[in-house]
XYZ file of C-alpha atoms in Angstrom:
672
model
C -17.911 22.204 40.254
C -16.843 21.839 43.851
C -15.377 17.840 45.484
C -16.191 17.158 48.299
C -12.699 16.461 50.379
C -12.690 12.839 51.810
C -8.638 13.636 53.334
C -6.308 16.609 53.318
C -2.554 16.108 53.149
C -0.886 19.523 53.625
C 3.746 19.221 53.758
C 5.434 22.144 53.588
C 9.340 20.695 52.071
C 12.197 23.022 52.445
C 14.841 24.115 49.054
C 17.386 21.676 50.039
C 15.669 18.567 50.271
C 15.613 17.831 46.404
C 14.305 13.856 46.868
C 10.436 13.617 46.172
C 9.966 10.409 48.699
C 7.735 13.202 50.973
C 5.935 14.359 48.622
C 5.178 10.977 47.619
C 3.902 9.252 50.620
C 1.494 12.314 50.997
C 0.137 10.995 47.750
C 0.281 7.180 49.187
C -1.872 8.097 52.077
C -4.079 10.577 50.770
C -4.967 7.208 48.325
C -5.024 4.818 50.701
C -7.080 6.158 53.483
C -9.169 6.892 51.125
C -9.737 3.694 49.524
C -7.975 5.018 46.027
C -5.529 2.281 45.392
C -6.357 2.254 41.539
C -5.171 5.596 41.406
C -2.149 5.838 43.410
C 0.457 4.838 39.901
C -0.842 7.690 37.858
C -1.242 10.280 41.052
C 2.610 9.689 42.426
C 3.852 9.872 38.938
C 2.656 13.398 38.506
C 3.177 14.363 41.752
C 7.126 13.540 41.274
C 7.281 15.547 38.729
C 5.447 18.526 40.122
C 7.178 18.251 43.025
C 10.721 17.906 41.371
C 10.418 20.865 39.150
C 9.660 23.271 42.094
C 12.338 22.521 44.010
C 14.872 21.749 41.225
C 13.754 24.716 38.225
C 12.388 27.075 40.991
C 14.746 27.402 43.562
C 12.581 28.006 46.457
C 9.995 25.767 48.902
C 6.974 24.250 47.655
C 3.664 23.814 49.594
C 1.798 19.859 48.496
C -1.978 19.888 48.744
C -3.033 16.676 48.055
C -6.953 16.458 48.556
C -9.575 13.534 47.446
C -12.882 13.203 47.119
C -15.890 10.472 45.590
C -15.061 11.406 42.390
C -10.878 10.846 42.401
C -7.952 13.009 43.491
C -6.446 16.979 43.010
C -3.245 17.839 43.989
C -2.071 20.934 43.663
C 2.079 21.747 44.022
C 2.783 25.502 44.310
C 5.901 27.118 44.699
C 7.316 30.820 45.322
C 8.953 31.740 42.787
C 7.538 34.934 40.530
C 7.351 34.269 36.707
C 5.698 32.412 34.065
C 5.200 28.961 33.179
C 8.750 27.161 32.398
C 7.913 25.089 28.931
C 7.666 21.365 29.468
C 10.895 19.818 28.642
C 10.343 16.783 26.273
C 14.067 14.896 27.202
C 13.835 11.517 29.430
C 15.320 13.323 33.084
C 17.751 11.408 35.351
C 14.984 9.683 38.411
C 16.160 12.564 41.057
C 16.060 16.671 41.013
C 18.182 16.900 37.538
C 15.701 17.832 35.437
C 11.339 16.846 35.418
C 9.251 15.786 32.601
C 7.655 19.040 32.827
C 4.212 18.904 31.368
C 3.980 16.582 29.376
C 3.286 13.392 31.418
C 0.673 15.645 33.760
C -1.198 16.674 30.459
C -1.208 13.170 29.139
C -2.299 11.313 32.183
C -4.243 14.017 34.165
C -8.115 13.964 34.074
C -7.925 17.752 33.850
C -4.681 20.408 35.085
C -4.655 24.220 35.025
C -2.126 26.927 36.439
C -2.372 29.939 38.866
C -0.229 32.666 38.994
C 0.540 35.428 41.525
C 3.353 38.103 42.512
C 4.558 35.450 44.996
C 4.676 32.340 42.990
C 2.698 29.782 40.470
C 0.586 26.792 41.445
C 0.430 23.858 39.164
C -2.923 21.507 39.553
C -3.846 18.559 38.031
C -7.458 15.583 38.552
C -7.274 12.122 38.382
C -10.964 11.092 38.499
C -11.841 7.042 39.382
C -13.649 4.517 36.572
C -17.117 5.882 37.088
C -18.266 2.507 36.927
C -16.251 1.192 39.920
C -17.906 1.417 43.161
C -15.728 3.382 45.724
C -13.878 2.171 48.269
C -15.246 3.201 51.770
C -12.537 5.156 53.527
C -10.677 3.999 56.887
C -12.154 6.065 59.628
C -10.187 8.262 61.733
C -7.715 10.665 61.249
C -4.561 10.330 58.330
C -1.674 9.735 59.664
C 1.191 11.845 59.605
C 3.343 9.761 57.722
C 3.688 6.005 57.188
C 6.427 4.305 58.068
C 6.796 1.206 56.289
C 7.221 3.782 52.914
C 10.110 5.114 54.315
C 13.381 4.913 53.281
C 14.943 1.582 54.292
C 17.775 2.004 56.140
C 19.276 0.187 59.072
C 15.988 -2.123 59.546
C 13.321 0.185 60.186
C 11.135 -1.369 57.783
C 8.707 -4.355 58.760
C 6.674 -4.965 55.572
C 9.148 -5.700 52.176
C 5.667 -7.220 51.107
C 4.192 -3.355 51.432
C 7.210 -1.995 49.694
C 7.391 -4.654 47.113
C 3.571 -3.248 46.298
C 4.711 -0.002 45.681
C 7.014 -1.242 42.539
C 4.517 -2.540 40.729
C 3.212 -0.822 37.887
C -0.373 -0.394 37.137
C -1.461 -1.822 33.797
C -3.039 1.139 32.993
C 0.315 3.036 32.787
C 2.173 0.460 31.599
C 0.146 -0.054 28.300
C 0.487 4.426 27.785
C 3.740 5.171 29.075
C 7.188 4.366 26.749
C 9.535 1.493 28.650
C 12.288 4.278 29.143
C 10.088 6.362 31.179
C 8.464 2.870 32.617
C 11.826 1.886 33.983
C 12.699 5.654 35.430
C 9.558 4.728 36.976
C 10.748 2.129 38.602
C 14.302 3.046 39.716
C 12.922 6.453 40.872
C 10.260 4.339 43.141
C 13.503 2.010 44.205
C 15.103 5.839 45.136
C 12.468 6.729 47.400
C 12.185 3.585 49.317
C 16.186 3.043 50.147
C 17.514 6.578 49.813
C 20.633 5.274 47.951
C 23.254 7.438 46.791
C 23.242 6.919 43.472
C 22.019 3.999 41.223
C 21.572 2.783 37.347
C 19.390 0.689 35.494
C 22.385 -0.874 32.317
C 20.321 -2.412 29.403
C 22.443 -4.093 26.312
C 19.618 -5.024 24.132
C 22.295 -7.775 21.743
C 21.397 -6.483 18.981
C 24.954 -5.163 18.426
C 24.500 -1.698 19.279
C 25.698 -1.985 22.772
C 24.845 -1.591 26.198
C 23.319 1.779 27.492
C 21.948 3.577 30.307
C 18.452 3.432 30.383
C 18.194 5.155 34.151
C 20.059 6.631 36.628
C 20.473 8.826 39.724
C 23.355 10.270 41.959
C 27.185 8.951 41.448
C 27.381 5.203 40.949
C 30.836 5.088 40.965
C 31.571 2.330 43.729
C 28.445 -0.047 43.672
C 27.066 -1.424 47.159
C 24.592 -3.834 45.171
C 24.460 -5.142 42.240
C 21.856 -7.517 40.512
C 21.763 -8.791 37.209
C 17.970 -8.305 34.757
C 16.777 -11.832 34.634
C 16.274 -11.271 30.753
C 16.325 -13.611 27.817
C 19.554 -13.521 25.620
C 20.878 -12.496 23.940
C 19.960 -9.269 25.897
C 21.663 -8.557 29.492
C 21.138 -5.942 32.077
C 22.382 -5.077 35.730
C 20.628 -2.797 38.224
C 22.915 -1.328 40.688
C 22.615 0.809 44.021
C 25.419 2.873 45.128
C 25.625 4.228 49.499
C 25.661 2.522 52.638
C 23.117 -0.094 51.905
C 20.436 -0.670 54.471
C 19.103 -4.868 55.608
C 16.608 -4.554 52.258
C 18.322 -3.564 49.869
C 19.330 -5.577 47.929
C 15.802 -7.867 47.852
C 14.357 -4.881 46.820
C 16.929 -4.206 44.220
C 15.987 -8.082 43.519
C 12.378 -7.092 43.106
C 13.109 -3.983 40.703
C 15.255 -5.633 38.533
C 12.659 -8.239 37.892
C 9.808 -5.564 37.024
C 12.167 -3.703 34.658
C 13.390 -7.295 32.906
C 9.524 -7.705 32.528
C 8.264 -4.087 31.561
C 11.780 -4.594 28.756
C 10.306 -8.080 28.006
C 6.796 -6.683 27.185
C 8.487 -4.032 25.107
C 10.534 -6.330 23.029
C 7.647 -8.401 22.704
C 5.656 -5.264 21.765
C 7.996 -4.335 19.237
C 8.610 -7.538 17.840
C 4.834 -7.776 16.792
C 4.828 -4.215 15.633
C 7.982 -5.103 13.239
C 6.698 -8.300 12.080
C 2.991 -6.471 11.560
C 4.615 -4.104 9.438
C 6.646 -6.460 7.286
C 2.987 -8.212 6.430
C 1.945 -5.464 5.612
C 4.358 -4.366 3.598
C 5.067 -7.779 1.700
C 1.356 -7.368 1.290
C 1.466 -3.920 -0.541
C 4.040 -4.861 -2.796
C 2.892 -8.166 -3.632
C -0.554 -5.972 -4.649
C 1.267 -3.883 -6.494
C 3.487 -6.359 -7.919
C 0.512 -8.338 -8.725
C -0.968 -5.011 -11.032
C 1.908 -4.888 -12.770
C 1.614 -7.470 -16.499
C 4.596 -5.303 -18.313
C 7.731 -6.982 -17.896
C 9.540 -4.261 -17.838
C 7.856 -1.944 -15.576
C 7.769 -4.965 -13.245
C 11.317 -5.187 -13.365
C 11.730 -1.587 -12.534
C 9.597 -1.777 -9.587
C 11.185 -4.363 -7.683
C 14.426 -2.678 -6.752
C 12.275 0.483 -6.143
C 10.477 -1.998 -3.273
C 13.288 -3.098 -1.594
C 15.824 0.686 -1.497
C 15.721 1.445 1.459
C 13.109 -0.546 3.576
C 15.520 -3.533 3.441
C 19.071 -2.271 1.822
C 20.890 0.667 0.182
C 20.941 -0.408 -3.376
C 19.173 -3.548 -4.960
C 19.982 -4.756 -7.952
C 17.395 -7.366 -10.070
C 19.667 -9.462 -12.704
C 17.780 -11.945 -15.776
C 18.631 -14.517 -17.345
C 17.751 -14.266 -20.846
C 16.842 -16.519 -23.737
C 20.757 -17.378 -24.591
C 20.577 -18.475 -20.380
C 23.559 -15.562 -19.650
C 22.138 -13.882 -16.794
C 21.947 -9.559 -17.328
C 21.798 -6.550 -14.853
C 17.753 -5.836 -15.969
C 17.307 -3.089 -13.495
C 18.957 -1.667 -10.227
C 17.988 0.770 -7.610
C 20.165 3.150 -4.661
C 19.316 5.100 -1.646
C 22.031 8.001 -3.000
C 20.851 8.681 -6.730
C 24.660 9.961 -7.680
C 25.826 6.417 -6.348
C 23.837 4.345 -9.158
C 26.086 4.297 -12.024
C 28.926 2.948 -10.136
C 26.731 0.529 -8.646
C 25.530 -0.312 -11.763
C 29.343 -1.195 -13.194
C 30.329 -3.380 -10.103
C 26.818 -5.217 -10.208
C 27.147 -6.110 -14.295
C 30.690 -7.308 -13.877
C 29.097 -9.640 -11.098
C 26.880 -11.099 -13.229
C 29.153 -13.722 -14.414
C 29.926 -14.706 -10.645
C 26.318 -14.553 -10.400
C 25.851 -16.851 -13.133
C 28.526 -19.392 -11.649
C 26.712 -19.570 -8.050
C 23.412 -20.476 -10.177
C 25.066 -23.180 -11.816
C 27.061 -24.293 -9.421
C 26.286 -28.288 -7.505
C 27.166 -27.599 -4.362
C 25.148 -24.609 -3.765
C 21.722 -26.192 -1.609
C 20.647 -22.610 -0.267
C 18.580 -20.367 -0.517
C 20.852 -17.501 -0.822
C 23.646 -16.799 -3.410
C 27.581 -16.346 -2.485
C 28.111 -12.340 -3.418
C 31.370 -11.730 -5.334
C 33.777 -9.931 -4.033
C 33.439 -6.727 -3.112
C 29.742 -6.739 -3.172
C 28.258 -6.373 0.206
C 24.722 -8.059 0.869
C 22.766 -10.425 -0.140
C 21.795 -12.364 -3.077
C 18.420 -14.259 -3.672
C 17.516 -16.543 -6.814
C 14.083 -15.666 -8.374
C 12.850 -18.421 -9.250
C 8.617 -19.934 -10.506
C 7.406 -22.542 -11.864
C 10.386 -24.909 -11.436
C 12.539 -22.641 -13.361
C 15.079 -19.549 -11.968
C 14.433 -16.588 -14.067
C 17.151 -14.392 -12.717
C 18.280 -13.282 -9.236
C 17.961 -10.298 -6.823
C 20.413 -9.159 -4.729
C 20.419 -6.266 -2.012
C 22.160 -3.986 -0.309
C 23.876 -4.180 3.724
C 21.242 -1.781 5.534
C 23.888 0.467 6.221
C 26.518 -0.142 8.718
C 25.218 -3.668 9.703
C 24.171 -6.496 8.116
C 20.520 -7.869 6.889
C 18.799 -9.810 10.627
C 17.344 -13.335 10.097
C 13.814 -11.093 9.719
C 14.735 -9.142 6.909
C 16.801 -11.914 5.643
C 13.267 -13.933 5.281
C 11.296 -10.899 4.073
C 13.919 -10.479 1.258
C 13.127 -14.332 0.531
C 9.226 -14.277 0.476
C 10.003 -10.915 -1.760
C 12.034 -12.356 -4.330
C 9.445 -15.568 -4.779
C 6.621 -12.360 -5.138
C 8.370 -10.682 -7.718
C 9.293 -13.892 -9.160
C 5.797 -15.438 -9.796
C 5.264 -11.608 -10.794
C 7.403 -11.016 -13.652
C 6.727 -14.893 -15.171
C 2.938 -13.738 -14.671
C 4.155 -10.716 -17.208
C 6.505 -12.500 -19.738
C 3.556 -15.273 -19.448
C 0.780 -11.940 -20.606
C 3.155 -10.567 -22.608
C 3.418 -14.483 -24.746
C -0.022 -14.574 -25.119
C -0.607 -11.215 -25.990
C 1.778 -11.384 -29.104
C -0.375 -14.395 -30.286
C -3.410 -12.743 -30.354
C -1.671 -9.421 -31.505
C -0.815 -12.299 -33.910
C -3.739 -14.119 -34.591
C -6.187 -10.971 -35.076
C -3.451 -9.411 -37.388
C -4.153 -12.789 -39.137
C -8.008 -12.531 -39.470
C -7.750 -9.034 -41.329
C -6.859 -8.289 -44.646
C -2.983 -7.880 -44.943
C -4.062 -4.994 -47.035
C -6.499 -2.617 -48.532
C -6.545 -3.000 -52.138
C -5.532 0.117 -54.032
C -8.220 1.001 -57.385
C -8.091 4.113 -59.214
C -10.902 6.407 -58.628
C -11.635 4.217 -55.608
C -10.066 4.703 -51.658
C -10.440 2.469 -48.723
C -9.224 3.334 -45.320
C -9.777 1.066 -41.711
C -9.086 1.026 -38.019
C -9.252 -0.932 -35.466
C -9.530 -1.238 -32.169
C -8.828 -3.816 -29.685
C -10.566 -3.714 -26.353
C -8.152 -3.505 -23.343
C -10.696 -5.392 -21.410
C -9.443 -8.438 -23.042
C -6.164 -7.407 -24.012
C -4.836 -11.418 -24.169
C -7.597 -12.747 -26.637
C -8.179 -12.308 -30.170
C -10.922 -9.903 -30.515
C -14.476 -10.795 -32.707
C -14.420 -7.708 -35.302
C -13.358 -7.919 -38.384
C -13.374 -6.353 -41.772
C -12.600 -6.710 -45.274
C -11.968 -5.898 -48.562
C -11.163 -7.182 -52.047
C -10.997 -6.596 -55.568
C -13.450 -8.570 -57.899
C -13.562 -9.759 -61.587
C -15.478 -7.300 -64.319
C -13.946 -4.175 -62.495
C -16.300 -5.351 -58.909
C -15.254 -5.045 -55.878
C -16.528 -6.401 -52.605
C -15.758 -5.048 -48.707
C -17.537 -6.824 -45.222
C -17.034 -5.630 -41.551
C -18.646 -8.002 -38.870
C -18.563 -8.579 -34.911
C -18.716 -12.413 -34.217
C -19.745 -13.523 -30.801
C -17.387 -13.741 -27.706
C -13.416 -13.958 -27.286
C -10.658 -16.093 -27.804
C -9.899 -18.717 -29.262
C -13.305 -19.820 -30.284
C -14.607 -16.518 -31.397
C -11.195 -16.569 -33.932
C -12.243 -20.087 -35.427
C -15.667 -18.596 -36.170
C -14.477 -14.918 -37.888
C -11.892 -17.442 -39.847
C -15.090 -19.689 -41.703
C -16.741 -15.876 -41.939
C -14.113 -14.048 -43.924
C -12.849 -16.805 -45.789
C -16.314 -18.254 -46.736
C -17.851 -14.756 -47.678
C -14.433 -14.110 -50.107
C -14.872 -17.498 -51.615
C -18.508 -16.569 -51.748
C -17.963 -13.328 -53.444
C -14.822 -14.404 -55.866
C -17.254 -16.943 -57.026
C -20.048 -14.396 -58.188
C -22.131 -15.849 -55.925
C -25.526 -13.301 -55.068
C -24.325 -11.655 -51.733
C -28.202 -13.597 -50.413
C -27.352 -16.460 -51.417
C -23.695 -16.506 -49.778
C -25.239 -15.508 -46.638
C -27.675 -18.007 -46.896
C -24.324 -20.257 -47.499
C -22.561 -19.047 -44.591
C -25.826 -18.976 -42.234
C -25.813 -23.345 -42.771
C -22.223 -23.269 -42.192
C -21.894 -22.038 -38.786
C -25.251 -24.120 -37.998
C -23.086 -26.944 -38.836
C -20.785 -25.738 -35.811
C -19.824 -26.990 -33.187
C -20.945 -25.536 -29.448
C -23.225 -22.971 -29.268
C -23.201 -18.732 -29.782
C -21.465 -19.220 -32.855
C -23.558 -16.794 -34.960
C -22.336 -13.513 -36.141
C -23.276 -9.754 -37.438
C -22.395 -9.010 -41.037
C -22.761 -5.702 -43.310
C -21.377 -6.270 -47.275
C -21.288 -4.572 -49.695
C -20.775 -5.030 -53.837
C -19.552 -2.377 -55.382
C -19.646 -2.018 -59.030
C -18.481 1.421 -61.358
C -21.702 3.663 -62.957
C -19.896 6.432 -64.609
C -17.840 8.511 -62.712
C -19.545 6.796 -59.514
C -20.316 4.198 -58.109
C -23.137 1.487 -57.407
C -23.231 -0.280 -54.158
C -25.147 -3.183 -53.505
C -25.685 -3.656 -49.454
C -26.278 -6.754 -47.668
C -27.288 -5.924 -43.942
C -27.212 -9.361 -41.651
C -28.452 -8.155 -37.951
C -25.536 -5.231 -38.087
C -25.899 -1.157 -37.514
C -26.643 0.169 -40.937
C -23.795 2.681 -42.051
C -23.431 5.765 -42.794
C -23.781 7.471 -46.918
C -21.506 10.642 -45.789
C -22.134 13.503 -48.960
C -19.517 14.913 -49.869
C -21.551 18.265 -49.480
C -21.971 17.012 -45.922
C -24.691 16.064 -45.999
C -25.698 11.854 -44.454
C -27.961 9.751 -43.906
C -28.240 5.365 -43.039
C -28.920 3.406 -45.852
C -29.536 -0.506 -46.057
C -32.011 -2.767 -44.844
C -31.988 -4.371 -41.198
C -31.363 -8.441 -42.246
C -31.110 -11.375 -39.835
C -27.377 -12.721 -37.965
C -26.195 -15.107 -39.899
C -25.576 -18.694 -37.171
C -29.294 -18.231 -35.439
C -31.440 -19.393 -37.410
C -32.219 -21.927 -40.462
C -33.582 -19.236 -42.674
C -32.275 -15.921 -42.612
C -33.964 -12.413 -44.409
C -31.474 -10.255 -45.598
C -33.264 -7.618 -47.712
C -30.707 -5.793 -50.600
C -30.625 -2.238 -51.011
C -28.978 -0.657 -53.820
C -26.815 2.750 -52.322
C -25.594 4.973 -55.236
C -22.049 6.462 -54.721
C -21.061 10.346 -55.917
C -17.460 11.145 -56.538
C -16.653 12.326 -53.048
C -18.950 10.551 -51.557
C -18.094 7.701 -48.776
C -19.919 4.693 -47.130
C -19.092 4.798 -43.279
C -19.228 0.810 -41.988
C -18.852 0.381 -38.014
C -18.798 -2.113 -35.528
C -20.933 -1.847 -32.258
C -18.421 -0.785 -30.708
C -18.852 2.885 -31.650
C -21.944 3.543 -30.929
C -21.814 1.595 -27.192
C -18.839 2.951 -27.004
C -19.986 4.452 -23.204
C -19.249 7.658 -20.644
C -20.713 7.213 -17.343
C -24.248 6.096 -18.788
C -24.557 7.494 -21.550
C -23.796 6.091 -24.895
C -21.661 7.706 -28.349
C -24.577 6.758 -30.395
C -25.526 6.859 -33.619
C -26.734 10.460 -33.934
C -22.423 11.254 -32.566
C -21.402 9.413 -35.229
C -23.170 11.877 -37.582
C -21.866 15.185 -36.010
C -17.981 13.400 -35.993
C -17.735 12.832 -39.081
C -19.545 15.689 -40.962
C -16.793 18.164 -40.593
C -14.581 16.092 -42.889
C -17.007 15.063 -45.494
C -15.659 15.548 -49.087
C -11.875 14.705 -47.440
C -10.298 11.298 -47.967
C -11.216 8.004 -46.668
C -8.296 7.848 -44.140
C -8.813 11.050 -42.621
C -12.957 9.809 -42.329
C -11.885 6.409 -40.472
C -8.965 8.451 -38.154
C -11.548 11.158 -37.535
C -14.648 8.696 -36.284
C -11.606 6.852 -33.957
C -10.336 9.592 -32.329
C -13.948 11.155 -31.939
C -14.704 7.309 -30.527
C -11.798 7.525 -27.418
C -12.130 10.673 -26.473
C -15.800 9.994 -25.401
C -14.792 8.481 -22.413
C -11.895 8.100 -20.438
C -12.176 4.804 -19.858
C -10.469 1.753 -21.453
C -12.877 0.118 -24.643
C -14.266 -2.503 -23.297
C -15.540 -3.608 -27.053
C -13.708 -4.251 -30.058
C -14.167 -0.952 -32.286
C -13.704 -1.959 -35.882
C -14.621 1.112 -38.774
C -14.223 0.786 -42.531
C -14.017 3.535 -45.117
C -15.131 3.082 -48.865
C -14.970 6.275 -50.910
C -15.860 6.747 -54.459
C -12.890 9.668 -55.599
C -13.863 9.758 -59.736
C -11.807 9.660 -62.463
């Protein structure tokens, strides 16, 4: 595509003129006359780079062509040195001809760019297009001037319009948002150099964070400054701009204006950096809080806390916990260098007494605790719900002390860690209570009877790990060489389900030992549950009364809303036995139909709750057929083998944790 030119400026620079001022003046003329001041900053920046590289690195004269059209501007820089294109210099150069920024900025800011080569040399061109939505400004009439007096060096009073020169020191917002602050500062100093033609200049800056003063940009020799202007930056930061050479009348005001522009760029960069840092810390705390919230195991939580701290907030971190005796003990430690973990472990174990004394001190009122001698860092109490459960200690981040912001982050992380530890302890206590209560609702041991064996498996749902499950099983011996077994599922979870489970189990046991027929026992249990306060006090039960008949067993099965048990024959055949009945606790009258089942030697009755058949893998349930397939291969084996095999099959059916309790009870006729 060809572009109609509106103004063209051609200029040949001698090789010994290493200032980019002439090239920049040509760009200003073309863009000003062409009505495109919005492209001035980017075009000046890239022209300076290419002109500087051509003069210094090629070491020859260069030819500069600037062409503006209705769409944008095209700049071509040609040098007369044959050879390939040298790689871009990625390091920040000085603003004079001591090494340009190469093609890095050209690639970043230009709409398009390219190179051409011939036997005499090479050309580098770039285009910067204006915003298509912005209407073009009309160009001035008449030929483009050969030079701009108002943009020449300030040398003894030749400059009459300092306002126009001041405008040259204003960086466009689009450029400010895309350039690193170091390049912005270098560009401002380069413009000041173009305007004043000073022999040397530098911008020195100390951010006040302990890193010391550094030269952000410079050119020439500044050994004897002629003009020194402080940078108006916020304390504790300090800085100054210096110019060396024979000062002109406009040097001082231009230096002051440049210092203001530099200070503004530095302040904006500082605020942007602080905002990014704060945003980073907020993200860090949010992610750390999420990790801590997901851990309900105290040991894992304790081990996680120092891992979250190192190395973001310190080279080492440790957690001391207060035990039941009230003594602080080192519970976890992490270090950026693994080889230093054990030496620091010994040092921090010795510091436990000092930290404990600091916690108990009446004079301590702050958030941080005094660190023991020889341990450099900060210590923060781990307090949750009005109690101090430990101390988080964090070592220094390298050779410096923690900043105020880092101390605030550590304090926040300590609060989150303390709550996570307290939640983990509460969860552990609830799990222990649930375990003890669940164990109390199960038989302490199954009967040991000659000729008959019992086996049971129970797996609580992990989704309700701190609640008592509603599944239960029971087995006991009765007078006259009889036995009674039962398995059931009570509606609900937690304390209410535990209460109903206790009623169901105890009533059935008492009725069975009293010799009541099973249908009558279930009727009395139904009446008892209906008298209980609250809703949903019901249960499904499968029970059996077993009596010896020769070498085998005679079982009377009664089902109250429960799945039928599987009769697994010793030869591998299997059948579902029992007649369905009404669950207890739902209706005033229940229907129970006992069924007689004969067990020969080697036969087994396999009872289970719906946690077995309703175990899911995605949308597929384990089902009754898989129960048969799971136990058929262990037909004739001991009751323990049958129960264990079925549980393993149910567990491996799905990778997900069980969402319902699983109870299995096996009764096998072993024979005499």
